[in-house]
mmCIF file of C-alpha atoms in Angstrom:
data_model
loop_
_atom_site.group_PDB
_atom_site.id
_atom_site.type_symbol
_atom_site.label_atom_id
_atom_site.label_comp_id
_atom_site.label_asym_id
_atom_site.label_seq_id
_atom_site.Cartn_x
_atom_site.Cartn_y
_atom_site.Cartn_z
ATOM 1 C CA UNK A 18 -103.902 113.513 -105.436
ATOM 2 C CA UNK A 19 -104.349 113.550 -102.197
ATOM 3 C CA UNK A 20 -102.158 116.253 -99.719
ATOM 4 C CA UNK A 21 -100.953 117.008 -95.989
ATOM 5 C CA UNK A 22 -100.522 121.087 -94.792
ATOM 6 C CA UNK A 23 -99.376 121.764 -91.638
ATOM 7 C CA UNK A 24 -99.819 125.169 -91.657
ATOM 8 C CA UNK A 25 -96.912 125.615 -88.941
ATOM 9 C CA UNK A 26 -93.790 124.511 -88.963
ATOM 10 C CA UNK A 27 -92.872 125.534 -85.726
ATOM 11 C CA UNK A 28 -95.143 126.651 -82.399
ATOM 12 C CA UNK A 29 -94.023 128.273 -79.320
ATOM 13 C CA UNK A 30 -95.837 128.154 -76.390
ATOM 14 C CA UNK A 31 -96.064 128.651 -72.989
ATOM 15 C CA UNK A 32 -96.389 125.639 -70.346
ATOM 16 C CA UNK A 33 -99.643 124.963 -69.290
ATOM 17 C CA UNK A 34 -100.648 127.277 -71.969
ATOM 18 C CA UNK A 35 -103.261 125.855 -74.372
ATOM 19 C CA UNK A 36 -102.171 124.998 -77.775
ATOM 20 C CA UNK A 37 -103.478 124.202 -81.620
ATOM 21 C CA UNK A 38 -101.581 122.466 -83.773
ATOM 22 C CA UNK A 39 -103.136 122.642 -87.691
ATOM 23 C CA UNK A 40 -103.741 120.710 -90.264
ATOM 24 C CA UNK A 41 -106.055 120.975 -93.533
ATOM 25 C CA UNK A 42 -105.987 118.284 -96.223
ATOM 26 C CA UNK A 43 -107.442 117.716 -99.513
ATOM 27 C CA UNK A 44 -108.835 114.594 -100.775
ATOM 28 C CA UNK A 45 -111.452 114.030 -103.444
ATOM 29 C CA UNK A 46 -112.346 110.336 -101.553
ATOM 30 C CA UNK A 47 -113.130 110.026 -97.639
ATOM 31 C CA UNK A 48 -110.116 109.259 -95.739
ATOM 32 C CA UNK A 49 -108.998 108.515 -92.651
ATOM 33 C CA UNK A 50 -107.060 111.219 -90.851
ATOM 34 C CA UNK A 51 -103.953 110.895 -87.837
ATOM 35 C CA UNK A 52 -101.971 112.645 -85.939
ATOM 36 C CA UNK A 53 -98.631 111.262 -84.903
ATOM 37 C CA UNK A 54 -96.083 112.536 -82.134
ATOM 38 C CA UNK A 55 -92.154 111.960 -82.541
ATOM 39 C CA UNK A 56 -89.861 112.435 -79.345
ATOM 40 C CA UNK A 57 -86.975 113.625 -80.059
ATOM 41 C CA UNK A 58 -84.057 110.439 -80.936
ATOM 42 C CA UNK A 59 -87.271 108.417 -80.817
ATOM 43 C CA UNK A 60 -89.525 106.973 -83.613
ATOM 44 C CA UNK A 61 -93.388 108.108 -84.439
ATOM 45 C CA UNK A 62 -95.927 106.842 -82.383
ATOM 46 C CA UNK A 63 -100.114 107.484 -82.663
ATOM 47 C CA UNK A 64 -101.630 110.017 -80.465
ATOM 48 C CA UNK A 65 -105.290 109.842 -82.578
ATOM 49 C CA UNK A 66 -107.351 108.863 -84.960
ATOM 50 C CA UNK A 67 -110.938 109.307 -86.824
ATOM 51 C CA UNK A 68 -112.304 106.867 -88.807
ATOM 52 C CA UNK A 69 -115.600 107.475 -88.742
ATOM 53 C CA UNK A 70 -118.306 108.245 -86.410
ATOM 54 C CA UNK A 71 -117.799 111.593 -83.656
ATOM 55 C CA UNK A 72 -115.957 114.320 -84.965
ATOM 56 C CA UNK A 73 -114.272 115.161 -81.435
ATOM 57 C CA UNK A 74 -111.251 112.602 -81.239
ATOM 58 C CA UNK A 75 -109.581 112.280 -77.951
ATOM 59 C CA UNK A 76 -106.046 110.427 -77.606
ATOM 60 C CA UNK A 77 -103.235 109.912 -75.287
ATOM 61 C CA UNK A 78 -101.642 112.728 -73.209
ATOM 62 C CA UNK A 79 -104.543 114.632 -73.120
ATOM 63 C CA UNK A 80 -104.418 115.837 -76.867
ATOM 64 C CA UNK A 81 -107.831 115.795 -78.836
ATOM 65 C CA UNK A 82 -108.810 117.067 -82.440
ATOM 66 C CA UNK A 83 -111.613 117.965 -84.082
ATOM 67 C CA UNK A 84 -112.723 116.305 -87.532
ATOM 68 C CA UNK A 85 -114.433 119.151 -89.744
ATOM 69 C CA UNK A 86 -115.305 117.888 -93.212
ATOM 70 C CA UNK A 87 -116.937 121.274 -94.627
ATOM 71 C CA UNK A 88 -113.308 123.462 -94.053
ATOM 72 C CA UNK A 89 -110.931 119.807 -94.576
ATOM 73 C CA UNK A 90 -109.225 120.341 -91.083
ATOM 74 C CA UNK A 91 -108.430 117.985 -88.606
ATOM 75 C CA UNK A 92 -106.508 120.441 -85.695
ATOM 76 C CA UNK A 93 -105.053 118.748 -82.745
ATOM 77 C CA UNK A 94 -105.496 120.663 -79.236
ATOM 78 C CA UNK A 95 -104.438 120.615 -75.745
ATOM 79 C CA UNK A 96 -105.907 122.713 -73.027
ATOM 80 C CA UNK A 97 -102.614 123.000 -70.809
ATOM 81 C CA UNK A 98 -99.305 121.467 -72.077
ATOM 82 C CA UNK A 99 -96.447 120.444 -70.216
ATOM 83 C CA UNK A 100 -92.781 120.240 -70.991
ATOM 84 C CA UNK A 101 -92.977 116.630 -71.625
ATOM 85 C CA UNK A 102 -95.491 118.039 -74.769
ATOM 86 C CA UNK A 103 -91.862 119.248 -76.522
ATOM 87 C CA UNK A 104 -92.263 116.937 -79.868
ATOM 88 C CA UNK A 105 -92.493 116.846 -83.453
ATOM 89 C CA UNK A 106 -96.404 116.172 -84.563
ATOM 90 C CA UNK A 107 -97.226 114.659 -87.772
ATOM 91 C CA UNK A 108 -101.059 114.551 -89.205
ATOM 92 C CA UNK A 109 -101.752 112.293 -91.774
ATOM 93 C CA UNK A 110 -104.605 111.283 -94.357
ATOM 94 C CA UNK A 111 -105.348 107.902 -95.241
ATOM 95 C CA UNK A 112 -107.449 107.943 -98.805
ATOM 96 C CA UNK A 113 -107.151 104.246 -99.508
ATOM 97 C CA UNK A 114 -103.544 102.082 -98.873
ATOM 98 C CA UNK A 115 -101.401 104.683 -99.321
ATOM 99 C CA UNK A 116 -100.662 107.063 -95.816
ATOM 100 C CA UNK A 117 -99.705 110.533 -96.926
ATOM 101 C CA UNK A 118 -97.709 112.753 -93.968
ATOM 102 C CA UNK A 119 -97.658 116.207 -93.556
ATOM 103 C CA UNK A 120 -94.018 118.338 -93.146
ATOM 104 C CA UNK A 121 -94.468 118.275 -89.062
ATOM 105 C CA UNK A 122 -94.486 121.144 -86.768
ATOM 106 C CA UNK A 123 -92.217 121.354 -83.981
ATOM 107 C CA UNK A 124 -93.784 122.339 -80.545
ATOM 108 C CA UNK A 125 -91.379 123.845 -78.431
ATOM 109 C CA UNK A 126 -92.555 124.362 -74.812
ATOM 110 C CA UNK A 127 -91.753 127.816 -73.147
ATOM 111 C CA UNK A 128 -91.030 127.550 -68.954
ATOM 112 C CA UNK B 7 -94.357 96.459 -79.165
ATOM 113 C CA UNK B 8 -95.496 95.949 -83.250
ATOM 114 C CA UNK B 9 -92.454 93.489 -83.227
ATOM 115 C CA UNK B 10 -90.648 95.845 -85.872
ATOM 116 C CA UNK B 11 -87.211 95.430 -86.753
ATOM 117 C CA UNK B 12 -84.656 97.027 -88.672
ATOM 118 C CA UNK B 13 -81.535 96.850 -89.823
ATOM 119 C CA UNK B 14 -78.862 98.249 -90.337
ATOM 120 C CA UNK B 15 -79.613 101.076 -87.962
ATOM 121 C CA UNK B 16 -76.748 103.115 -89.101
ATOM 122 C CA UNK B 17 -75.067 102.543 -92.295
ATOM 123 C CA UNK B 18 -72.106 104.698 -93.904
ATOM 124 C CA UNK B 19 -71.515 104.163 -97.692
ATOM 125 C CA UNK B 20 -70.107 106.113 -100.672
ATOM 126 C CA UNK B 21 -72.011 107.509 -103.651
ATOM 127 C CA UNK B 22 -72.111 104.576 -106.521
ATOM 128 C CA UNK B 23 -72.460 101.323 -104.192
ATOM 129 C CA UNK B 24 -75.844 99.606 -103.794
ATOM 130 C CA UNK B 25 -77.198 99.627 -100.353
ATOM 131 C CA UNK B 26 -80.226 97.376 -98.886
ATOM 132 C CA UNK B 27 -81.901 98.309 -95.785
ATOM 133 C CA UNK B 28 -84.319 94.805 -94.139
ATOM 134 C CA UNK B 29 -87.812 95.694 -92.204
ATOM 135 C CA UNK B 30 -88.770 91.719 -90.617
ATOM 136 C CA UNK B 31 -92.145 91.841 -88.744
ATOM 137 C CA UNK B 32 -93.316 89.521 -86.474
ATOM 138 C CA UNK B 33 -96.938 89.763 -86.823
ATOM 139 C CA UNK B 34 -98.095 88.685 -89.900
ATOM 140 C CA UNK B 35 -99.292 92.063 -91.167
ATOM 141 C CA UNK B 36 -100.306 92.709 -94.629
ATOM 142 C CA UNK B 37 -99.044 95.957 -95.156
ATOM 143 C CA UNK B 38 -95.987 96.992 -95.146
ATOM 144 C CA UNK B 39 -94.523 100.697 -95.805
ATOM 145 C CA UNK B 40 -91.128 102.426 -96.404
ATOM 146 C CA UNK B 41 -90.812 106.192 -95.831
ATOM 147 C CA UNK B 42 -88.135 108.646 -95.368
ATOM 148 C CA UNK B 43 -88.068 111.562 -93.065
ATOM 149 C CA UNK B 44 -86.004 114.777 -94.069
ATOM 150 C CA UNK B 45 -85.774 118.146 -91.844
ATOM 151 C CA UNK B 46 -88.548 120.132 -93.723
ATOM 152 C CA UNK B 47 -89.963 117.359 -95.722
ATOM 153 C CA UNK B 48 -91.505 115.188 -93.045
ATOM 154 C CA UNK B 49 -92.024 112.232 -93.823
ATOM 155 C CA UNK B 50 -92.398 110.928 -97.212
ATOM 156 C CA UNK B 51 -93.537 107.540 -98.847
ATOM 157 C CA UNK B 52 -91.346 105.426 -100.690
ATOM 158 C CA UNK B 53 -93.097 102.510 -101.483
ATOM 159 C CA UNK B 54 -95.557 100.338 -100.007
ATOM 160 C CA UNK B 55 -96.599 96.710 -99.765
ATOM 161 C CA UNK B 56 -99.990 95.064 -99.799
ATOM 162 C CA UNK B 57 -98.635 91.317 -99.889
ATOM 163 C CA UNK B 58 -96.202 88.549 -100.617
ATOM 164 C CA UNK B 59 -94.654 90.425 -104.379
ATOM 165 C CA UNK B 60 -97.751 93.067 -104.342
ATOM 166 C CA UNK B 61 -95.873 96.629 -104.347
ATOM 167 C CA UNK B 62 -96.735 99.853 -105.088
ATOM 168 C CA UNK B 63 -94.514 103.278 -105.845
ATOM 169 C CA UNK B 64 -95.295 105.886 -103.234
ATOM 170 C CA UNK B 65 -94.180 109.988 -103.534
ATOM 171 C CA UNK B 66 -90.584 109.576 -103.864
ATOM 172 C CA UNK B 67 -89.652 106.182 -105.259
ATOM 173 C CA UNK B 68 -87.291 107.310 -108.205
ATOM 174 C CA UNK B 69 -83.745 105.589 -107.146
ATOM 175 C CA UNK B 70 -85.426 103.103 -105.097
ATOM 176 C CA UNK B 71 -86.602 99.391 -105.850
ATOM 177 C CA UNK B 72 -88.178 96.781 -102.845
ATOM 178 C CA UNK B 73 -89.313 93.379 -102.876
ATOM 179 C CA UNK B 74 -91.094 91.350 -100.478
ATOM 180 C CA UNK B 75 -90.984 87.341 -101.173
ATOM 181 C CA UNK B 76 -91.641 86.821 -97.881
ATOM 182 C CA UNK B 77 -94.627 88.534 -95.726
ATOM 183 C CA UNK B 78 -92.500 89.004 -92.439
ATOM 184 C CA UNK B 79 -89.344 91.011 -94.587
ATOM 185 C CA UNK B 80 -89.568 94.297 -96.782
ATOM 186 C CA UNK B 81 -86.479 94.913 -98.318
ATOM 187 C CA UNK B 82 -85.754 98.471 -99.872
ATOM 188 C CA UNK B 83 -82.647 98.861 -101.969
ATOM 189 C CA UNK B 84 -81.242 102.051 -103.592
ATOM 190 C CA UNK B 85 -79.222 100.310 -106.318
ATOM 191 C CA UNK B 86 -76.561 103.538 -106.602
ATOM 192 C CA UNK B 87 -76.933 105.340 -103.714
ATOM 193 C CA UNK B 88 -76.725 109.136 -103.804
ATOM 194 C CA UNK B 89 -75.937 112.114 -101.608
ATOM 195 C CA UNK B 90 -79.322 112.926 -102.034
ATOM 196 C CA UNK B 91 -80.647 109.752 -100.727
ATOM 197 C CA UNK B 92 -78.786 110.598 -96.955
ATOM 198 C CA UNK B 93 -81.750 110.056 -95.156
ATOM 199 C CA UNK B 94 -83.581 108.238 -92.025
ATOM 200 C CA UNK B 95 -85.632 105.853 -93.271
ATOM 201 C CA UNK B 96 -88.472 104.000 -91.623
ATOM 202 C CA UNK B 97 -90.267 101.186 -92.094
ATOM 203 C CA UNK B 98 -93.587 100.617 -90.591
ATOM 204 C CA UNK B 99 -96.987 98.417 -90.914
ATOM 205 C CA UNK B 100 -100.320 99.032 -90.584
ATOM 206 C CA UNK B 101 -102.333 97.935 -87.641
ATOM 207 C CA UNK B 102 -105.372 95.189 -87.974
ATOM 208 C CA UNK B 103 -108.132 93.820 -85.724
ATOM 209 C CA UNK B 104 -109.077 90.721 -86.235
ATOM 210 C CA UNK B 105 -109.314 90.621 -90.143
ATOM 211 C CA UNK B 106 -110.089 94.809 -90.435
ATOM 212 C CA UNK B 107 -107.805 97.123 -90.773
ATOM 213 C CA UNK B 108 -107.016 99.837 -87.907
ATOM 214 C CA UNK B 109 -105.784 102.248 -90.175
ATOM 215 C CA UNK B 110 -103.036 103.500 -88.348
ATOM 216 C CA UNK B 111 -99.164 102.730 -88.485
ATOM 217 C CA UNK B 112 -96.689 101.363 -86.392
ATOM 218 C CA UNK B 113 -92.892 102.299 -86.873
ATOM 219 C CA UNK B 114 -89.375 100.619 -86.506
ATOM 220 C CA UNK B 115 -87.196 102.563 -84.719
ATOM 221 C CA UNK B 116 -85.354 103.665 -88.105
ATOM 222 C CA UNK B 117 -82.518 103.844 -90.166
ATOM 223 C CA UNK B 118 -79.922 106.266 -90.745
ATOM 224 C CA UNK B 119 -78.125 106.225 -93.561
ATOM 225 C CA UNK B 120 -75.208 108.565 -94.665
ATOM 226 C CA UNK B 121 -74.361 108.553 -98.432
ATOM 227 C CA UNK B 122 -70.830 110.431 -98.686
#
């Protein structure tokens, strides 16, 4: 069966600090991996995504991650964050029609 | 805008009654999901749809049944609901171009539903 770890639930962090957010998964198929950003009161919304091809993803709001199939990680990064950064982000795999979330981590932005 | 709705988007009910929550789309999608999100848990997947009376069970779908006669509504129902079952719940579908899939998912706003 395929699974999510988000190996932090929560991150503090300065602003305009750089920031990882992690994320390993195990699948015994290729999949398709996400990340996801929830506002808070608001619903989820897709900040990247690799399907195939370069392992670098960029997305909105500056946020990229990096696809690495030998270690199963697909970390999302920003080089400076801001306080409109403060979210929940969710990174998902995609093995076939089923979409399998991680538990979140909560990035709280430090002034 | 995915042209997601949902409804109710708040619902109070008691432990014992049957409650049915409605995702209509707009766009004709194929797929069709229901998950719920839970501090701690994330979010998790109830069931899925892959067409008009195609379903499948997803990680948590003990207590919950859906149908979809239709390809533009996704009904889940929790027959007896249960404290446990307190939850936001979101529907969402998943994005196509042209006749591929895009792979990734786009979300109702949610519903929250209190099970006293």
């Amino acid at each position: 069966a395929q699974s999510v770890t988000q190996l932090d639930s929560q991150v503090p962090v300065f602003e305009e600090a750089p920031v990882e957010l992690r994320c390993n998964y195990s699948s015994s198929v290729s999949v398709y991996l996400f990340w996801y950003v929830q506002y808070p009161n608001q619903g989820l919304q897709l900040l990247l995504k690799y399907l195939s091809g370069s392992t670098l993803v960029k997305g909105i709001n500056g946020f990229e991650a990096e696809f690495n199939k030998s270690q199963t990680s697909f970390h999302l990064r920003k080089p400076s964050v801001h306080i409109s950064d403060t979210a929940e982000y969710f990174c998902a795999v995609s093995p076939d029609d089923k979409i399998i979330f991680g538990k979140g981590t909560r990035l709280h932005i430090l002034p | 805008d995915a042209g997601i709705t949902q409804s109710p988007r708040h619902k109070v009910t008691e432990t014992g009654t049957p409650v049915t929550l409605r995702c209509h789309q707009t766009e004709n999608h194929r797929y069709m999901y229901w998950y719920r999100q839970d501090p701690g848990h994330g979010l998790r997947l109830i069931h899925y749809s892959y067409g008009v009376k195609d379903t499948d069970k997803g990680e948590v779908s003990d207590g919950y049944s859906v149908s979809r006669s239709k390809t533009e509504d996704f009904l889940l129902t929790l027959e007896s609901a249960t404290s446990s079952q307190t939850s936001v719940y979101f529907c969402a579908i998943k994005g196509t171009s042209g006749r591929s899939s895009t792979g990734e998912l786009f979300f109702g706003e949610g519903s929250r539903l209190t099970v006293l």
